[in-house]
Tab-separated table of N, CA, C and O in Angstrom:
chain	number	residue	atom	x	y	z
A	20	MET	N	0.958	0.730	46.939
A	20	MET	CA	2.217	1.431	46.885
A	20	MET	C	3.141	0.627	45.974
A	20	MET	O	3.253	-0.582	46.115
A	21	LYS	N	3.803	1.299	45.058
A	21	LYS	CA	4.769	0.659	44.161
A	21	LYS	C	6.103	1.348	44.303
A	21	LYS	O	6.174	2.577	44.350
A	22	LYS	N	7.160	0.559	44.379
A	22	LYS	CA	8.515	1.086	44.427
A	22	LYS	C	9.412	0.166	43.616
A	22	LYS	O	9.121	-1.011	43.454
A	23	THR	N	10.506	0.701	43.118
A	23	THR	CA	11.452	-0.097	42.351
A	23	THR	C	12.774	-0.154	43.109
A	23	THR	O	13.322	0.876	43.499
A	24	PHE	N	13.247	-1.380	43.344
A	24	PHE	CA	14.527	-1.621	44.022
A	24	PHE	C	15.385	-2.488	43.120
A	24	PHE	O	14.996	-3.614	42.786
A	25	LYS	N	16.532	-1.978	42.722
A	25	LYS	CA	17.492	-2.737	41.911
A	25	LYS	C	16.820	-3.392	40.712
A	25	LYS	O	17.010	-4.567	40.431
A	26	GLY	N	15.952	-2.641	40.030
A	26	GLY	CA	15.312	-3.142	38.825
A	26	GLY	C	14.101	-4.023	39.047
A	26	GLY	O	13.542	-4.551	38.099
A	27	VAL	N	13.680	-4.217	40.294
A	27	VAL	CA	12.506	-5.037	40.589
A	27	VAL	C	11.418	-4.113	41.125
A	27	VAL	O	11.638	-3.361	42.069
A	28	THR	N	10.241	-4.169	40.521
A	28	THR	CA	9.111	-3.366	40.983
A	28	THR	C	8.404	-4.127	42.097
A	28	THR	O	7.987	-5.260	41.912
A	29	VAL	N	8.302	-3.489	43.246
A	29	VAL	CA	7.643	-4.101	44.402
A	29	VAL	C	6.312	-3.391	44.611
A	29	VAL	O	6.270	-2.172	44.745
A	30	THR	N	5.236	-4.165	44.627
A	30	THR	CA	3.897	-3.631	44.871
A	30	THR	C	3.420	-4.121	46.229
A	30	THR	O	3.485	-5.311	46.512
A	31	MET	N	2.955	-3.187	47.067
A	31	MET	CA	2.460	-3.567	48.389
A	31	MET	C	1.003	-3.160	48.486
A	31	MET	O	0.662	-2.008	48.253
A	32	MET	N	0.150	-4.123	48.823
A	32	MET	CA	-1.279	-3.859	48.975
A	32	MET	C	-1.648	-4.127	50.429
A	32	MET	O	-1.508	-5.245	50.906
A	33	THR	N	-2.091	-3.073	51.130
A	33	THR	CA	-2.445	-3.222	52.540
A	33	THR	C	-3.940	-3.058	52.720
A	33	THR	O	-4.636	-2.543	51.840
A	34	ASN	N	-4.431	-3.470	53.884
A	34	ASN	CA	-5.853	-3.355	54.189
A	34	ASN	C	-6.246	-1.938	54.571
A	34	ASN	O	-7.397	-1.560	54.474
A	35	ASP	N	-5.299	-1.154	55.042
A	35	ASP	CA	-5.605	0.199	55.487
A	35	ASP	C	-4.617	1.160	54.844
A	35	ASP	O	-3.472	1.244	55.251
A	36	GLU	N	-5.061	1.902	53.851
A	36	GLU	CA	-4.184	2.829	53.148
A	36	GLU	C	-3.793	4.016	54.026
A	36	GLU	O	-2.843	4.710	53.740
A	37	ASN	N	-4.547	4.298	55.077
A	37	ASN	CA	-4.262	5.441	55.943
A	37	ASN	C	-3.277	5.097	57.058
A	37	ASN	O	-3.005	5.917	57.909
A	38	GLU	N	-2.763	3.884	57.062
A	38	GLU	CA	-1.830	3.444	58.100
A	38	GLU	C	-0.571	4.303	58.047
A	38	GLU	O	-0.109	4.682	56.975
A	39	SER	N	-0.034	4.630	59.195
A	39	SER	CA	1.181	5.450	59.228
A	39	SER	C	2.324	4.698	58.558
A	39	SER	O	2.333	3.476	58.471
A	40	GLU	N	3.295	5.433	58.107
A	40	GLU	CA	4.421	4.850	57.381
A	40	GLU	C	5.466	4.232	58.321
A	40	GLU	O	6.508	3.804	57.864
A	41	GLY	N	5.202	4.188	59.610
A	41	GLY	CA	6.148	3.613	60.556
A	41	GLY	C	6.316	2.123	60.353
A	41	GLY	O	5.529	1.462	59.689
A	42	ARG	N	7.349	1.572	60.934
A	42	ARG	CA	7.593	0.130	60.826
A	42	ARG	C	6.581	-0.642	61.647
A	42	ARG	O	6.263	-0.273	62.759
A	43	ARG	N	6.075	-1.728	61.081
A	43	ARG	CA	5.171	-2.610	61.794
A	43	ARG	C	5.222	-3.984	61.133
A	43	ARG	O	5.570	-4.111	59.967
A	44	VAL	N	4.843	-5.006	61.876
A	44	VAL	CA	4.833	-6.371	61.354
A	44	VAL	C	3.553	-6.569	60.559
A	44	VAL	O	2.474	-6.197	60.994
A	45	MET	N	3.697	-7.149	59.364
A	45	MET	CA	2.533	-7.395	58.523
A	45	MET	C	2.518	-8.855	58.114
A	45	MET	O	3.544	-9.412	57.736
A	46	ASN	N	1.355	-9.481	58.180
A	46	ASN	CA	1.178	-10.856	57.725
A	46	ASN	C	0.566	-10.821	56.338
A	46	ASN	O	-0.318	-10.020	56.070
A	47	GLY	N	1.041	-11.708	55.473
A	47	GLY	CA	0.492	-11.729	54.130
A	47	GLY	C	1.250	-12.697	53.249
A	47	GLY	O	1.938	-13.599	53.724
A	48	ALA	N	1.130	-12.476	51.939
A	48	ALA	CA	1.773	-13.358	50.964
A	48	ALA	C	2.617	-12.518	50.016
A	48	ALA	O	2.209	-11.450	49.572
A	49	LEU	N	3.794	-13.018	49.684
A	49	LEU	CA	4.701	-12.360	48.754
A	49	LEU	C	4.826	-13.252	47.535
A	49	LEU	O	5.135	-14.439	47.648
A	50	SER	N	4.553	-12.697	46.361
A	50	SER	CA	4.682	-13.485	45.135
A	50	SER	C	5.607	-12.756	44.177
A	50	SER	O	5.704	-11.538	44.182
A	51	MET	N	6.284	-13.520	43.327
A	51	MET	CA	7.246	-12.985	42.380
A	51	MET	C	6.760	-13.327	40.968
A	51	MET	O	6.238	-14.415	40.737
A	52	SER	N	6.935	-12.405	40.051
A	52	SER	CA	6.534	-12.679	38.666
A	52	SER	C	7.479	-13.707	38.049
A	52	SER	O	8.577	-13.954	38.556
A	53	ASP	N	7.058	-14.308	36.917
A	53	ASP	CA	7.866	-15.344	36.259
A	53	ASP	C	9.218	-14.822	35.804
A	53	ASP	O	10.226	-15.540	35.843
A	54	ASP	N	9.271	-13.555	35.395
A	54	ASP	CA	10.545	-13.003	34.922
A	54	ASP	C	11.365	-12.374	36.048
A	54	ASP	O	12.408	-11.792	35.793
A	55	ALA	N	10.900	-12.482	37.282
A	55	ALA	CA	11.592	-11.970	38.473
A	55	ALA	C	11.814	-10.473	38.403
A	55	ALA	O	12.758	-9.947	38.973
A	56	LYS	N	10.935	-9.772	37.700
A	56	LYS	CA	11.047	-8.319	37.598
A	56	LYS	C	10.064	-7.605	38.516
A	56	LYS	O	10.141	-6.410	38.696
A	57	GLU	N	9.104	-8.355	39.033
A	57	GLU	CA	8.099	-7.723	39.870
A	57	GLU	C	7.754	-8.632	41.054
A	57	GLU	O	7.569	-9.831	40.896
A	58	ALA	N	7.716	-8.021	42.226
A	58	ALA	CA	7.315	-8.730	43.444
A	58	ALA	C	6.060	-8.057	43.972
A	58	ALA	O	5.933	-6.835	43.930
A	59	LYS	N	5.129	-8.848	44.463
A	59	LYS	CA	3.867	-8.305	44.959
A	59	LYS	C	3.595	-8.872	46.350
A	59	LYS	O	3.629	-10.081	46.547
A	60	PHE	N	3.347	-7.978	47.312
A	60	PHE	CA	2.985	-8.378	48.669
A	60	PHE	C	1.536	-7.992	48.909
A	60	PHE	O	1.161	-6.851	48.697
A	61	VAL	N	0.721	-8.940	49.356
A	61	VAL	CA	-0.678	-8.683	49.683
A	61	VAL	C	-0.871	-9.004	51.156
A	61	VAL	O	-0.632	-10.135	51.590
A	62	GLU	N	-1.294	-7.990	51.914
A	62	GLU	CA	-1.515	-8.179	53.352
A	62	GLU	C	-2.751	-9.036	53.575
A	62	GLU	O	-3.769	-8.876	52.911
A	63	SER	N	-2.648	-9.966	54.537
A	63	SER	CA	-3.798	-10.810	54.859
A	63	SER	C	-4.821	-10.008	55.663
A	63	SER	O	-4.496	-8.982	56.257
A	64	ALA	N	-6.050	-10.483	55.676
A	64	ALA	CA	-7.113	-9.806	56.421
A	64	ALA	C	-6.800	-9.854	57.908
A	64	ALA	O	-6.285	-10.864	58.411
A	65	PRO	N	-7.086	-8.786	58.633
A	65	PRO	CA	-6.808	-8.795	60.080
A	65	PRO	C	-7.680	-9.813	60.795
A	65	PRO	O	-8.836	-10.020	60.434
A	66	ARG	N	-7.105	-10.465	61.780
A	66	ARG	CA	-7.838	-11.461	62.576
A	66	ARG	C	-8.123	-10.886	63.951
A	66	ARG	O	-7.324	-10.127	64.482
A	67	PRO	N	-9.246	-11.287	64.546
A	67	PRO	CA	-9.503	-10.824	65.914
A	67	PRO	C	-8.492	-11.452	66.871
A	67	PRO	O	-8.015	-12.561	66.647
A	68	ARG	N	-8.149	-10.713	67.913
A	68	ARG	CA	-7.207	-11.241	68.903
A	68	ARG	C	-7.791	-12.461	69.577
A	68	ARG	O	-8.972	-12.506	69.900
A	69	ARG	N	-6.934	-13.432	69.791
A	69	ARG	CA	-7.357	-14.657	70.479
A	69	ARG	C	-7.527	-14.351	71.962
A	69	ARG	O	-6.630	-13.791	72.593
A	70	GLN	N	-8.692	-14.718	72.491
A	70	GLN	CA	-8.957	-14.456	73.892
A	70	GLN	C	-8.245	-15.493	74.748
A	70	GLN	O	-8.333	-16.688	74.503
A	71	ARG	N	-7.553	-15.010	75.742
A	71	ARG	CA	-6.859	-15.908	76.650
A	71	ARG	C	-7.857	-16.517	77.622
A	71	ARG	O	-8.954	-16.022	77.798
A	72	ALA	N	-7.427	-17.589	78.256
A	72	ALA	CA	-8.277	-18.263	79.224
A	72	ALA	C	-8.535	-17.349	80.428
A	72	ALA	O	-7.656	-16.602	80.859
A	73	THR	N	-9.744	-17.410	80.936
A	73	THR	CA	-10.126	-16.610	82.093
A	73	THR	C	-9.585	-17.257	83.354
A	73	THR	O	-9.768	-18.452	83.571
A	74	LYS	N	-8.931	-16.469	84.188
A	74	LYS	CA	-8.382	-16.991	85.434
A	74	LYS	C	-9.492	-17.012	86.478
A	74	LYS	O	-10.081	-15.983	86.781
A	75	ILE	N	-9.777	-18.205	87.008
A	75	ILE	CA	-10.849	-18.369	87.997
A	75	ILE	C	-10.283	-18.269	89.409
A	75	ILE	O	-10.837	-17.610	90.262
A	76	VAL	N	-9.170	-18.954	89.648
A	76	VAL	CA	-8.522	-18.957	90.960
A	76	VAL	C	-7.065	-18.589	90.760
A	76	VAL	O	-6.393	-19.115	89.869
A	77	ASP	N	-6.578	-17.662	91.572
A	77	ASP	CA	-5.171	-17.281	91.528
A	77	ASP	C	-4.619	-17.369	92.943
A	77	ASP	O	-4.621	-16.395	93.682
A	78	GLY	N	-4.185	-18.569	93.306
A	78	GLY	CA	-3.692	-18.796	94.661
A	78	GLY	C	-2.200	-18.572	94.782
A	78	GLY	O	-1.535	-18.095	93.860
A	79	GLN	N	-1.660	-18.946	95.921
A	79	GLN	CA	-0.237	-18.777	96.190
A	79	GLN	C	0.586	-19.823	95.440
A	79	GLN	O	1.674	-19.528	94.962
A	80	LEU	N	0.058	-21.036	95.301
A	80	LEU	CA	0.784	-22.125	94.648
A	80	LEU	C	0.156	-22.563	93.335
A	80	LEU	O	0.838	-23.155	92.498
A	81	LEU	N	-1.154	-22.319	93.150
A	81	LEU	CA	-1.885	-22.788	91.973
A	81	LEU	C	-2.667	-21.657	91.319
A	81	LEU	O	-3.026	-20.686	91.973
A	82	SER	N	-2.931	-21.828	90.048
A	82	SER	CA	-3.906	-20.980	89.368
A	82	SER	C	-4.793	-21.895	88.537
A	82	SER	O	-4.354	-22.921	88.031
A	83	LEU	N	-6.045	-21.507	88.404
A	83	LEU	CA	-7.029	-22.297	87.679
A	83	LEU	C	-7.641	-21.407	86.602
A	83	LEU	O	-8.101	-20.306	86.895
A	84	THR	N	-7.592	-21.878	85.349
A	84	THR	CA	-8.128	-21.097	84.236
A	84	THR	C	-9.230	-21.879	83.542
A	84	THR	O	-9.303	-23.100	83.643
A	85	GLN	N	-10.079	-21.133	82.815
A	85	GLN	CA	-11.155	-21.746	82.049
A	85	GLN	C	-11.162	-21.117	80.664
A	85	GLN	O	-11.175	-19.897	80.525
A	86	ASN	N	-11.152	-21.960	79.619
A	86	ASN	CA	-11.157	-21.429	78.261
A	86	ASN	C	-12.583	-21.182	77.789
A	86	ASN	O	-13.555	-21.435	78.509
A	87	ASP	N	-12.725	-20.692	76.558
A	87	ASP	CA	-14.042	-20.328	76.041
A	87	ASP	C	-14.950	-21.530	75.806
A	87	ASP	O	-16.161	-21.376	75.663
A	88	ARG	N	-14.397	-22.743	75.778
A	88	ARG	CA	-15.222	-23.949	75.635
A	88	ARG	C	-15.641	-24.530	76.974
A	88	ARG	O	-16.284	-25.565	77.031
A	89	GLY	N	-15.223	-23.894	78.062
A	89	GLY	CA	-15.614	-24.347	79.388
A	89	GLY	C	-14.639	-25.317	80.035
A	89	GLY	O	-14.857	-25.762	81.150
A	90	GLN	N	-13.566	-25.657	79.340
A	90	GLN	CA	-12.577	-26.581	79.906
A	90	GLN	C	-11.721	-25.845	80.927
A	90	GLN	O	-11.341	-24.696	80.715
A	91	MET	N	-11.423	-26.546	82.024
A	91	MET	CA	-10.616	-25.945	83.089
A	91	MET	C	-9.246	-26.595	83.132
A	91	MET	O	-9.101	-27.772	82.834
A	92	ARG	N	-8.269	-25.783	83.510
A	92	ARG	CA	-6.894	-26.270	83.589
A	92	ARG	C	-6.247	-25.676	84.836
A	92	ARG	O	-6.369	-24.496	85.101
A	93	MET	N	-5.587	-26.533	85.606
A	93	MET	CA	-4.926	-26.097	86.824
A	93	MET	C	-3.418	-26.090	86.587
A	93	MET	O	-2.869	-27.038	86.041
A	94	HIS	N	-2.777	-24.988	86.973
A	94	HIS	CA	-1.337	-24.834	86.786
A	94	HIS	C	-0.672	-24.610	88.138
A	94	HIS	O	-1.191	-23.864	88.967
A	95	THR	N	0.468	-25.241	88.328
A	95	THR	CA	1.253	-24.934	89.522
A	95	THR	C	2.161	-23.764	89.189
A	95	THR	O	2.625	-23.627	88.062
A	96	LYS	N	2.389	-22.917	90.148
A	96	LYS	CA	3.237	-21.749	89.935
A	96	LYS	C	4.700	-22.128	90.141
A	96	LYS	O	5.020	-23.104	90.812
A	97	ALA	N	5.571	-21.346	89.565
A	97	ALA	CA	7.005	-21.598	89.670
A	97	ALA	C	7.502	-21.086	91.021
A	97	ALA	O	7.795	-19.904	91.184
A	98	VAL	N	7.532	-21.970	91.986
A	98	VAL	CA	8.009	-21.638	93.333
A	98	VAL	C	9.016	-22.695	93.756
A	98	VAL	O	9.067	-23.787	93.194
A	99	ASP	N	9.805	-22.365	94.738
A	99	ASP	CA	10.752	-23.336	95.298
A	99	ASP	C	10.034	-24.092	96.410
A	99	ASP	O	9.659	-23.502	97.423
A	100	PRO	N	9.808	-25.397	96.242
A	100	PRO	CA	9.072	-26.164	97.257
A	100	PRO	C	9.746	-26.148	98.628
A	100	PRO	O	9.082	-26.342	99.646
A	101	ARG	N	11.036	-25.880	98.658
A	101	ARG	CA	11.736	-25.856	99.953
A	101	ARG	C	11.325	-24.648	100.793
A	101	ARG	O	11.553	-24.625	101.995
A	102	ASP	N	10.695	-23.659	100.140
A	102	ASP	CA	10.242	-22.473	100.872
A	102	ASP	C	8.927	-22.715	101.614
A	102	ASP	O	8.493	-21.875	102.394
A	103	TYR	N	8.275	-23.841	101.339
A	103	TYR	CA	6.985	-24.151	101.947
A	103	TYR	C	7.092	-25.437	102.746
A	103	TYR	O	7.371	-26.488	102.189
A	104	PRO	N	6.870	-25.356	104.069
A	104	PRO	CA	6.858	-26.595	104.839
A	104	PRO	C	5.646	-27.429	104.410
A	104	PRO	O	4.578	-26.877	104.148
A	105	ASN	N	5.815	-28.722	104.273
A	105	ASN	CA	4.742	-29.623	103.822
A	105	ASN	C	4.160	-29.161	102.489
A	105	ASN	O	2.957	-28.981	102.329
A	106	TYR	N	5.029	-28.963	101.511
A	106	TYR	CA	4.640	-28.427	100.204
A	106	TYR	C	3.513	-29.234	99.566
A	106	TYR	O	2.532	-28.666	99.092
A	107	ALA	N	3.636	-30.552	99.566
A	107	ALA	CA	2.623	-31.401	98.930
A	107	ALA	C	1.263	-31.211	99.597
A	107	ALA	O	0.230	-31.109	98.910
A	108	PHE	N	1.246	-31.127	100.917
A	108	PHE	CA	-0.022	-30.942	101.622
A	108	PHE	C	-0.593	-29.547	101.353
A	108	PHE	O	-1.803	-29.386	101.162
A	109	ALA	N	0.257	-28.527	101.306
A	109	ALA	CA	-0.192	-27.159	101.007
A	109	ALA	C	-0.774	-27.088	99.593
A	109	ALA	O	-1.791	-26.429	99.357
A	110	LEU	N	-0.150	-27.804	98.660
A	110	LEU	CA	-0.635	-27.866	97.286
A	110	LEU	C	-2.010	-28.552	97.248
A	110	LEU	O	-2.934	-28.085	96.576
A	111	TYR	N	-2.127	-29.645	97.974
A	111	TYR	CA	-3.398	-30.374	98.061
A	111	TYR	C	-4.498	-29.480	98.636
A	111	TYR	O	-5.610	-29.437	98.111
A	112	CYS	N	-4.194	-28.759	99.712
A	112	CYS	CA	-5.199	-27.895	100.349
A	112	CYS	C	-5.656	-26.792	99.396
A	112	CYS	O	-6.851	-26.499	99.300
A	113	GLU	N	-4.707	-26.203	98.662
A	113	GLU	CA	-5.062	-25.135	97.736
A	113	GLU	C	-5.899	-25.671	96.566
A	113	GLU	O	-6.845	-25.026	96.122
A	114	ALA	N	-5.563	-26.873	96.089
A	114	ALA	CA	-6.337	-27.491	95.013
A	114	ALA	C	-7.751	-27.815	95.499
A	114	ALA	O	-8.730	-27.620	94.767
A	115	THR	N	-7.877	-28.270	96.724
A	115	THR	CA	-9.191	-28.569	97.302
A	115	THR	C	-10.025	-27.295	97.426
A	115	THR	O	-11.216	-27.288	97.102
A	116	GLU	N	-9.393	-26.213	97.875
A	116	GLU	CA	-10.102	-24.931	97.978
A	116	GLU	C	-10.578	-24.460	96.607
A	116	GLU	O	-11.698	-23.948	96.468
A	117	ALA	N	-9.738	-24.635	95.598
A	117	ALA	CA	-10.114	-24.235	94.235
A	117	ALA	C	-11.301	-25.037	93.751
A	117	ALA	O	-12.250	-24.497	93.168
A	118	MET	N	-11.297	-26.340	93.984
A	118	MET	CA	-12.407	-27.195	93.546
A	118	MET	C	-13.690	-26.840	94.309
A	118	MET	O	-14.766	-26.841	93.729
A	119	ASN	N	-13.565	-26.549	95.592
A	119	ASN	CA	-14.739	-26.155	96.365
A	119	ASN	C	-15.322	-24.843	95.840
A	119	ASN	O	-16.537	-24.668	95.822
A	120	LYS	N	-14.475	-23.941	95.399
A	120	LYS	CA	-14.950	-22.679	94.845
A	120	LYS	C	-15.733	-22.939	93.562
A	120	LYS	O	-16.783	-22.343	93.338
A	121	ILE	N	-15.230	-23.835	92.732
A	121	ILE	CA	-15.911	-24.164	91.466
A	121	ILE	C	-17.254	-24.830	91.725
A	121	ILE	O	-18.265	-24.512	91.095
A	122	LEU	N	-17.265	-25.776	92.657
A	122	LEU	CA	-18.481	-26.552	92.927
A	122	LEU	C	-19.487	-25.798	93.819
A	122	LEU	O	-20.577	-26.288	94.039
A	123	GLY	N	-19.058	-24.644	94.348
A	123	GLY	CA	-19.954	-23.876	95.197
A	123	GLY	C	-20.059	-24.409	96.605
A	123	GLY	O	-21.049	-24.164	97.270
A	124	ASN	N	-19.054	-25.138	97.055
A	124	ASN	CA	-19.062	-25.713	98.399
A	124	ASN	C	-18.315	-24.851	99.404
A	124	ASN	O	-17.875	-25.340	100.426
A	125	GLU	N	-18.166	-23.557	99.103
A	125	GLU	CA	-17.425	-22.691	100.033
A	125	GLU	C	-18.242	-22.459	101.294
A	125	GLU	O	-19.454	-22.375	101.268
A	126	GLU	N	-17.512	-22.354	102.367
A	126	GLU	CA	-18.181	-22.092	103.646
A	126	GLU	C	-17.890	-20.705	104.116
A	126	GLU	O	-16.976	-20.078	103.853
C-alpha cells in the first residue's frame, strides 16, 4: 500500500494483504529515504505465541507452575496474612502438600 502525506510517500508492506483495514498493532521496521521524501514500513514475520507456564498446583495460599524446560516455580498469592491464623504454618502445610503431589507421595 502506498500513500502520500504532506509530500512524503509512505509504503506499507504487510504479511497478509487480505487483512481488514481496521486498526491493529503491527511490529516491524520503518525506514526513511536519504532525501526524506519516502518512508517505508515492513511488517516483521509473525511469531508464535509464547506458551505460559503450566499451573500444577493452585492452592489457597500458593500456586506452583512448571515451564516448558521442566523448571518449577512456587508463588505465594496476594492475601492478607492477618486473615489466616498461623499463616506461616498454613503456608508450610500447603507447600508440603504441593511437594508431595509432585513427588507422588499423596495418600
